[in-house]
Amino acid sequence: MEYFPKDFLWGAASASYQTEGGVKEDGRGESVWDTFSHTPCKVRNSDTGDVAADSYHRWREDVALVKDMGLGAYRFSIAWPRIAPNGGTDWNPAGFAMYDGLVDALLEAGVQPWATLYHWDLPQALQNKGGWQNEDTARAFGAYAREVAEHFKGRVTHWFTINEPQCFIGMGYGSGEHAPGLRLRPEDQLLCWKNMLLGHTLAIQALRGIDPSNVVGLASCGGVCYPASERAEDIEAARKRMFARPEGFGGFSHHDLLDPLCLEDNPGKPDFIGLNIYNGIAVRAGENGPEDVPYPMGGPRTAFGWPVTPEALEWGPRFVWERYHLPLYISENGLSCRDWVALDGKVHDPGRIDFLHRYLLALSRAVDAGVDVHGYFQWALIDNFEWAEGYDQRFGLVYVDYATGRRIPKDSAEWYAGVVKSSGGAL
Ligand code: GCO
């Protein structure tokens, strides 16, 4: 049976602050994550992204890994403070050098570069003026998008403007668990939200203005609900719940972002929707309306403690597709495991293989149901800095020995390569 169309795009993802290191090189300015991670007690073990997976220097190895796995695309992010160290328009040409090398090497390897413009490393200089609470940040983001689009014109044609606004606003400006670590009142968080929407829109206009063939979306996250059974009442209950509850990080969910943006006349309407989906909540039709089904005690969990719910990768895309009718990409999906190097020098991660296998089968059911999902990016290509969790959570298909920077493909990397090669047939 063909699980996925032949032209389905298989990829893996990463993000600048999480993988690059090299935070002081070639004129890079400070980001809110530099400040935050260097503030005591904000990140587990006081870890910082100063070195991370050292991809700033080892990007050639990363490209080789992508190529060896036979991936069709690599999603990475560009660090805004490398291009605009002070957050303004004093562009830093040296900040492009590493990305030039990366993009050219990917193209040469036949891999599509998918660039994210904002994966949370806001220039600290902008935060000093209020960050996303200040409308000027949105304008600065638009200008930065224009500069980047101009620079990569003809080389990068697939873009994510912003990664998980729900998360960086909810956790950065709401709960304070992420940079810049603020705990604002709901109305002030809404101001950030409004400016983020403007920033996205200005960026999408800049990208399209510079090259109309640019394909631009963004990566959304938030609560995913799936039906506790195949009964029509439960399906309806899950659908309702998914778009009604003030769920997701800090109260922002998929529909908070996508409802306004996906209106026909909205200039910020994306060409595609990226969905970052890791798990979901089972919902059933109760006597008083939709109700959550508690996750079973002792049920499978990742090293992070996240529930293993493959159904989320079927129903999340199904419900989002029904509501917005825009092409979808899974822009992130994966898990952290307690991986280590075994006596044989390899990294065996059967849990990751089983997890991905289940989730991809679930995604294939969405494809089968007619959902227009065009690709899948595994999070992450390599182990990296997991925000407030520091290096405690290993999400990579490839193991990183942080002491040396050495990369060791895990068993799952070989397994994923097989899935990619067979276009999902190996599942
Ligand atoms: C996010 C980010 C990633 C994370 C990943 C695992 O979703 O929070 O996009 O940077 O590392 O999701 O938590």
Coordinates of C-alpha atoms and ligand atoms in Angstrom, one line a residue:
M1 CA 0.0 0.0 0.0
E2 CA 1.2 3.5 -0.8
Y3 CA 1.0 5.5 2.4
F4 CA 2.3 8.8 1.1
P5 CA 2.4 10.4 -2.3
K6 CA 5.7 10.1 -4.2
D7 CA 6.3 13.8 -4.1
F8 CA 5.7 14.0 -0.3
L9 CA 8.5 16.1 1.2
W10 CA 10.5 14.5 3.9
G11 CA 12.7 16.7 6.1
A12 CA 14.1 17.4 9.5
A13 CA 14.3 20.6 11.4
S14 CA 16.5 22.7 13.7
A15 CA 16.7 26.3 15.0
S16 CA 19.5 28.8 15.3
Y17 CA 19.8 29.4 19.1
Q18 CA 19.3 25.7 19.8
T19 CA 22.1 24.4 17.5
E20 CA 24.5 27.1 16.3
G21 CA 26.6 28.3 19.2
G22 CA 29.1 30.8 18.0
V23 CA 27.2 33.5 19.8
K24 CA 29.9 36.1 19.7
E25 CA 31.2 35.4 16.2
D26 CA 31.2 37.6 13.1
G27 CA 29.5 40.5 14.7
R28 CA 26.4 38.7 16.0
G29 CA 24.4 40.8 18.5
E30 CA 22.9 39.6 21.7
S31 CA 19.5 37.9 21.7
V32 CA 17.0 37.6 24.5
W33 CA 18.0 34.0 24.8
D34 CA 21.6 34.9 25.6
T35 CA 20.4 37.2 28.3
F36 CA 17.9 34.8 29.7
S37 CA 20.2 31.7 29.7
H38 CA 22.9 33.7 31.4
T39 CA 20.5 34.8 34.2
P40 CA 20.8 32.4 37.2
C41 CA 18.0 29.8 37.7
K42 CA 16.3 30.4 34.4
V43 CA 17.6 27.3 32.5
R44 CA 18.2 23.9 34.0
N45 CA 21.8 23.3 35.0
S46 CA 22.5 27.0 34.0
D47 CA 23.0 25.7 30.4
T48 CA 23.3 28.2 27.6
G49 CA 23.4 28.2 23.8
D50 CA 26.9 29.6 23.8
V51 CA 28.2 26.5 22.1
A52 CA 25.2 24.2 21.6
A53 CA 25.7 21.7 18.9
D54 CA 28.4 24.0 17.4
S55 CA 26.6 24.0 14.0
Y56 CA 28.0 27.5 13.4
H57 CA 31.2 25.7 12.7
R58 CA 30.0 22.2 11.9
W59 CA 27.2 23.0 9.4
R60 CA 29.0 21.0 6.7
E61 CA 28.6 17.9 8.9
D62 CA 24.9 18.7 9.3
V63 CA 24.4 18.9 5.6
A64 CA 26.2 15.6 5.1
L65 CA 23.9 14.0 7.6
V66 CA 20.8 15.5 5.8
K67 CA 22.2 14.2 2.6
D68 CA 23.0 10.7 4.0
M69 CA 19.4 10.4 5.2
G70 CA 18.2 11.3 1.7
L71 CA 16.0 14.1 3.0
G72 CA 14.3 16.4 0.5
A73 CA 14.3 19.4 2.8
Y74 CA 16.0 20.9 5.8
R75 CA 14.3 23.4 8.0
F76 CA 16.7 25.8 9.9
S77 CA 16.3 29.2 11.3
I78 CA 18.2 32.4 10.7
A79 CA 19.3 34.3 13.8
W80 CA 18.0 37.8 13.6
P81 CA 20.8 39.2 15.7
R82 CA 23.4 37.9 13.3
I83 CA 21.9 40.0 10.5
A84 CA 20.7 42.9 12.6
P85 CA 23.0 43.0 15.7
N86 CA 21.3 46.0 17.1
G87 CA 17.8 45.1 15.9
G88 CA 17.8 48.0 13.4
T89 CA 18.8 48.3 9.8
D90 CA 22.6 48.4 10.4
W91 CA 22.9 45.1 8.5
N92 CA 25.9 42.9 9.3
P93 CA 27.0 41.2 6.0
A94 CA 29.3 38.9 7.9
G95 CA 26.2 37.4 9.6
F96 CA 25.1 36.0 6.3
A97 CA 28.3 34.0 5.7
M98 CA 27.4 30.8 7.5
Y99 CA 23.9 30.7 6.1
D100 CA 25.3 31.3 2.6
G101 CA 27.5 28.3 3.0
L102 CA 24.7 26.2 4.5
V103 CA 22.1 27.1 1.8
D104 CA 24.6 26.6 -1.1
A105 CA 25.7 23.2 0.3
L106 CA 22.0 22.1 0.7
L107 CA 21.2 23.2 -2.8
E108 CA 24.3 21.4 -4.1
A109 CA 23.1 18.3 -2.2
G110 CA 19.7 18.5 -3.8
V111 CA 18.0 19.5 -0.5
Q112 CA 15.5 22.3 -0.4
P113 CA 16.4 24.9 2.3
W114 CA 13.3 25.9 4.3
A115 CA 14.2 29.0 6.4
T116 CA 12.5 30.2 9.5
L117 CA 12.9 33.9 10.1
Y118 CA 12.1 34.0 13.8
H119 CA 12.6 31.0 16.0
W120 CA 12.6 33.1 19.2
D121 CA 16.1 34.8 19.2
L122 CA 14.9 38.4 19.3
P123 CA 17.7 40.9 19.3
Q124 CA 18.2 42.1 22.9
A125 CA 18.3 45.7 21.7
L126 CA 14.7 45.4 20.6
Q127 CA 13.7 43.8 23.9
N128 CA 15.3 46.8 25.6
K129 CA 12.6 48.9 23.9
G130 CA 9.7 46.7 24.9
G131 CA 10.2 43.7 22.5
W132 CA 7.0 42.4 21.1
Q133 CA 5.1 44.9 23.3
N134 CA 6.4 47.6 21.0
E135 CA 5.0 47.9 17.4
D136 CA 8.4 49.0 16.3
T137 CA 9.5 45.4 16.7
A138 CA 7.0 44.3 14.1
R139 CA 8.3 46.9 11.7
A140 CA 11.9 45.9 12.4
F141 CA 10.9 42.3 11.7
G142 CA 9.5 43.4 8.3
A143 CA 12.7 45.2 7.4
Y144 CA 14.8 42.2 8.5
A145 CA 12.6 39.9 6.4
R146 CA 13.1 42.1 3.4
E147 CA 16.9 42.1 3.8
V148 CA 17.0 38.3 4.2
A149 CA 14.6 37.8 1.2
E150 CA 16.7 40.1 -1.0
H151 CA 19.9 38.3 0.0
F152 CA 18.6 34.7 -0.6
K153 CA 16.5 35.6 -3.6
G154 CA 16.4 32.6 -6.0
R155 CA 18.2 30.4 -3.5
V156 CA 15.7 30.1 -0.7
T157 CA 12.1 30.0 -1.8
H158 CA 10.3 28.3 1.1
W159 CA 9.9 30.3 4.3
F160 CA 8.4 30.2 7.8
T161 CA 7.9 33.8 9.1
I162 CA 7.5 32.9 12.8
N163 CA 7.8 29.8 14.8
E164 CA 5.1 29.0 17.4
P165 CA 3.9 32.5 18.4
Q166 CA 1.6 30.7 20.9
C167 CA 4.6 29.4 22.7
F168 CA 7.0 32.4 22.6
I169 CA 4.4 34.8 23.7
G170 CA 2.7 32.5 26.2
M171 CA 5.9 31.4 27.8
G172 CA 8.1 34.4 27.1
Y173 CA 5.7 37.1 28.0
G174 CA 3.1 35.2 30.0
S175 CA 4.4 32.5 32.3
G176 CA 8.0 33.8 32.2
E177 CA 9.5 30.4 31.6
H178 CA 11.1 31.4 28.4
A179 CA 13.0 34.5 27.3
P180 CA 12.6 37.3 27.9
G181 CA 11.1 35.9 31.1
L182 CA 8.2 38.4 31.6
R183 CA 4.9 37.7 33.3
L184 CA 2.7 40.3 31.7
R185 CA -1.0 40.8 32.3
P186 CA -3.3 39.2 29.7
E187 CA -4.0 42.5 28.0
D188 CA -0.3 43.2 27.6
Q189 CA 0.3 39.7 26.2
L190 CA -2.5 40.5 23.7
L191 CA -0.5 43.6 22.6
C192 CA 2.4 41.3 21.9
W193 CA 0.1 39.0 19.9
K194 CA -1.2 42.0 17.9
N195 CA 2.3 43.1 17.1
M196 CA 3.4 39.6 16.2
L197 CA 0.5 39.4 13.7
L198 CA 1.6 42.7 12.2
G199 CA 5.2 41.5 12.1
H200 CA 4.2 38.3 10.3
T201 CA 2.1 40.2 7.8
L202 CA 4.9 42.7 7.1
A203 CA 7.3 39.8 6.6
I204 CA 5.0 37.9 4.3
Q205 CA 4.5 41.1 2.2
A206 CA 8.3 41.7 2.0
L207 CA 9.0 38.1 1.0
R208 CA 6.3 38.1 -1.7
G209 CA 7.3 41.6 -2.8
I210 CA 10.8 40.6 -3.4
D211 CA 10.0 37.3 -5.1
P212 CA 6.4 36.4 -6.0
S213 CA 7.5 32.8 -6.2
N214 CA 8.4 32.7 -2.5
V215 CA 6.2 30.2 -0.7
V216 CA 5.5 31.5 2.8
G217 CA 3.9 30.1 5.9
L218 CA 4.4 30.0 9.6
A219 CA 4.6 27.3 12.2
S220 CA 1.6 27.1 14.6
C221 CA 1.2 25.1 17.8
G222 CA -1.4 24.7 20.5
G223 CA -3.8 22.2 21.9
V224 CA -4.7 19.3 19.6
C225 CA -7.8 17.3 20.4
Y226 CA -8.6 13.9 18.9
P227 CA -11.6 11.7 19.3
A228 CA -11.5 9.1 22.1
S229 CA -13.2 6.7 19.7
E230 CA -14.4 6.5 16.0
R231 CA -17.9 7.3 17.1
A232 CA -19.3 10.3 15.2
E233 CA -20.3 12.0 18.5
D234 CA -16.7 11.8 19.8
I235 CA -15.3 13.1 16.5
E236 CA -17.6 16.1 16.7
A237 CA -16.8 16.6 20.4
A238 CA -13.0 16.6 19.6
R239 CA -13.5 19.0 16.7
K240 CA -15.5 21.4 18.8
R241 CA -13.1 21.2 21.7
M242 CA -10.1 21.8 19.6
F243 CA -11.3 25.2 18.4
A244 CA -13.2 26.3 21.4
R245 CA -10.9 25.8 24.4
P246 CA -8.5 28.6 25.4
E247 CA -5.8 25.9 25.3
G248 CA -2.2 25.8 24.3
F249 CA 0.6 27.8 25.7
G250 CA -0.5 30.7 27.8
G251 CA -4.0 30.4 26.4
F252 CA -3.2 30.8 22.8
S253 CA -4.0 28.0 20.4
H254 CA -4.0 27.2 16.7
H255 CA -7.3 29.1 16.0
D256 CA -6.2 32.2 17.8
L257 CA -3.5 32.5 15.1
L258 CA -5.1 30.9 12.1
D259 CA -8.7 32.3 12.3
P260 CA -7.6 35.9 11.7
L261 CA -4.8 35.1 9.3
C262 CA -6.6 32.7 7.1
L263 CA -9.4 35.1 6.2
E264 CA -9.6 35.5 2.4
D265 CA -8.8 39.3 2.4
N266 CA -6.0 39.2 5.0
P267 CA -2.7 40.3 3.5
G268 CA -1.0 38.0 6.1
K269 CA -2.8 34.9 4.8
P270 CA -0.1 32.2 4.5
D271 CA 0.5 30.0 1.5
F272 CA 0.6 27.0 3.8
I273 CA 0.2 26.2 7.4
G274 CA 3.0 24.6 9.4
L275 CA 1.9 22.5 12.3
N276 CA 4.1 21.6 15.2
I277 CA 2.4 18.6 16.8
Y278 CA 3.9 16.5 19.6
N279 CA 0.8 15.2 21.4
G280 CA -2.9 15.8 22.0
I281 CA -5.8 15.2 24.3
A282 CA -8.5 12.6 23.8
V283 CA -12.0 14.0 23.9
R284 CA -15.4 12.3 24.0
A285 CA -19.0 13.4 23.9
G286 CA -20.1 13.8 27.5
E287 CA -23.5 14.5 28.9
N288 CA -22.8 18.2 29.2
G289 CA -20.8 18.5 26.0
P290 CA -17.2 17.6 25.0
E291 CA -15.0 16.3 27.8
D292 CA -11.4 15.4 28.1
V293 CA -10.5 11.8 28.7
P294 CA -7.6 11.7 31.3
Y295 CA -4.4 10.1 30.0
P296 CA -4.0 6.7 31.6
M297 CA -1.7 6.4 34.6
G298 CA 1.4 4.5 33.5
G299 CA 0.7 5.2 29.9
P300 CA 3.7 5.7 27.6
R301 CA 5.5 9.0 28.0
T302 CA 8.6 10.5 26.4
A303 CA 11.7 11.5 28.4
F304 CA 10.1 14.9 28.8
G305 CA 7.1 13.3 30.3
W306 CA 4.9 14.1 27.3
P307 CA 2.2 11.6 26.5
V308 CA 2.6 9.4 23.4
T309 CA -0.6 10.1 21.4
P310 CA -0.1 9.3 17.7
E311 CA -3.8 10.1 17.1
A312 CA -2.8 13.8 17.3
L313 CA -1.0 13.5 14.0
E314 CA -4.0 12.2 12.3
W315 CA -6.7 14.4 13.8
G316 CA -4.8 17.6 14.2
P317 CA -4.1 17.9 10.5
R318 CA -7.7 16.7 9.7
F319 CA -9.4 19.4 11.8
V320 CA -7.0 22.1 10.7
W321 CA -7.5 21.2 7.0
E322 CA -11.3 21.1 7.4
R323 CA -11.3 24.6 8.9
Y324 CA -8.8 26.4 6.7
H325 CA -8.4 24.5 3.5
L326 CA -4.8 25.5 3.1
P327 CA -1.9 23.2 2.2
L328 CA -0.3 21.7 5.4
Y329 CA 3.2 20.7 6.4
I330 CA 4.0 19.1 9.7
S331 CA 6.8 21.5 10.6
E332 CA 7.8 19.7 13.8
N333 CA 7.1 16.3 15.4
G334 CA 9.4 14.1 17.5
L335 CA 10.3 13.3 21.0
S336 CA 13.2 13.4 23.5
C337 CA 14.6 10.1 24.8
R338 CA 17.3 9.2 27.3
D339 CA 19.8 8.4 24.6
W340 CA 23.4 7.4 25.3
V341 CA 26.3 5.8 23.4
A342 CA 26.3 2.1 23.9
L343 CA 29.3 -0.2 24.3
D344 CA 29.3 -0.8 20.6
G345 CA 29.7 2.9 20.0
K346 CA 26.2 3.3 18.5
V347 CA 23.1 5.0 19.9
H348 CA 20.2 2.7 20.0
D349 CA 16.8 4.4 20.3
P350 CA 14.1 1.9 19.7
G351 CA 11.6 4.2 21.6
R352 CA 12.1 6.9 19.0
I353 CA 11.7 4.5 16.1
D354 CA 8.4 3.2 17.6
F355 CA 7.1 6.7 18.3
L356 CA 7.8 8.0 14.8
H357 CA 6.5 4.8 13.3
R358 CA 3.2 5.2 15.1
Y359 CA 2.9 8.9 14.4
L360 CA 3.7 8.6 10.7
L361 CA 1.1 5.8 10.3
A362 CA -1.4 8.2 11.9
L363 CA -0.3 10.9 9.5
S364 CA -0.8 8.5 6.6
R365 CA -4.4 8.1 7.8
A366 CA -4.9 11.8 7.5
V367 CA -3.4 11.7 3.9
D368 CA -5.8 8.8 3.2
A369 CA -8.7 10.9 4.5
G370 CA -7.9 13.5 1.9
V371 CA -6.0 16.0 4.0
D372 CA -3.7 18.1 1.8
V373 CA -0.5 17.5 3.8
H374 CA 2.6 17.9 1.7
G375 CA 5.5 17.2 3.9
Y376 CA 6.9 16.3 7.3
F377 CA 9.8 17.7 9.2
Q378 CA 11.1 15.6 12.0
W379 CA 12.2 17.6 15.1
A380 CA 15.2 17.5 15.3
L381 CA 18.0 16.7 13.0
I382 CA 20.5 16.8 15.9
D383 CA 20.4 17.0 19.6
N384 CA 20.2 20.6 20.8
F385 CA 19.5 23.2 23.5
E386 CA 16.0 22.5 24.6
W387 CA 15.2 26.0 25.9
A388 CA 14.5 26.1 29.7
E389 CA 15.4 22.4 29.8
G390 CA 18.9 23.0 28.6
Y391 CA 20.7 19.9 27.2
D392 CA 18.7 17.5 29.3
Q393 CA 16.3 16.6 26.5
R394 CA 17.7 14.9 23.4
F395 CA 15.4 15.3 20.5
G396 CA 17.8 14.5 17.6
L397 CA 17.9 11.7 15.0
V398 CA 21.6 12.3 15.5
Y399 CA 23.4 12.2 18.9
V400 CA 25.7 15.1 19.8
D401 CA 28.5 14.6 22.2
Y402 CA 28.4 18.1 23.6
A403 CA 32.0 17.9 25.0
T404 CA 33.5 17.4 21.6
G405 CA 30.7 18.3 19.1
R406 CA 30.9 14.9 17.6
R407 CA 27.8 13.6 15.8
I408 CA 26.7 10.0 15.9
P409 CA 23.6 9.1 13.9
K410 CA 21.2 7.2 16.1
D411 CA 19.4 4.0 14.9
S412 CA 16.4 6.2 14.2
A413 CA 18.4 8.1 11.6
E414 CA 18.9 5.0 9.6
W415 CA 15.3 3.9 10.1
Y416 CA 14.1 7.3 9.0
A417 CA 16.3 7.2 5.9
G418 CA 14.5 3.9 5.0
V419 CA 11.1 5.6 5.4
V420 CA 12.2 8.5 3.2
K421 CA 13.7 6.3 0.6
S422 CA 10.6 4.2 0.3
S423 CA 8.3 7.3 0.4
G424 CA 6.7 5.9 3.6
G425 CA 6.4 2.4 2.1
A426 CA 8.7 0.9 4.8
L427 CA 6.2 1.9 7.5
Ligands
GCO1 C1 9.1 24.2 20.1 C2 10.2 24.7 19.2 C3 11.3 23.7 19.3 C4 11.4 22.8 20.4 C5 10.7 21.5 20.2 C6 10.7 20.5 21.3 O1 8.2 23.6 19.6 O2 9.1 24.5 21.3 O3 9.8 24.9 18.0 O4 12.3 24.7 19.3 O5 12.7 22.4 20.6 O6 9.3 21.8 19.9 O7 10.1 21.1 22.4

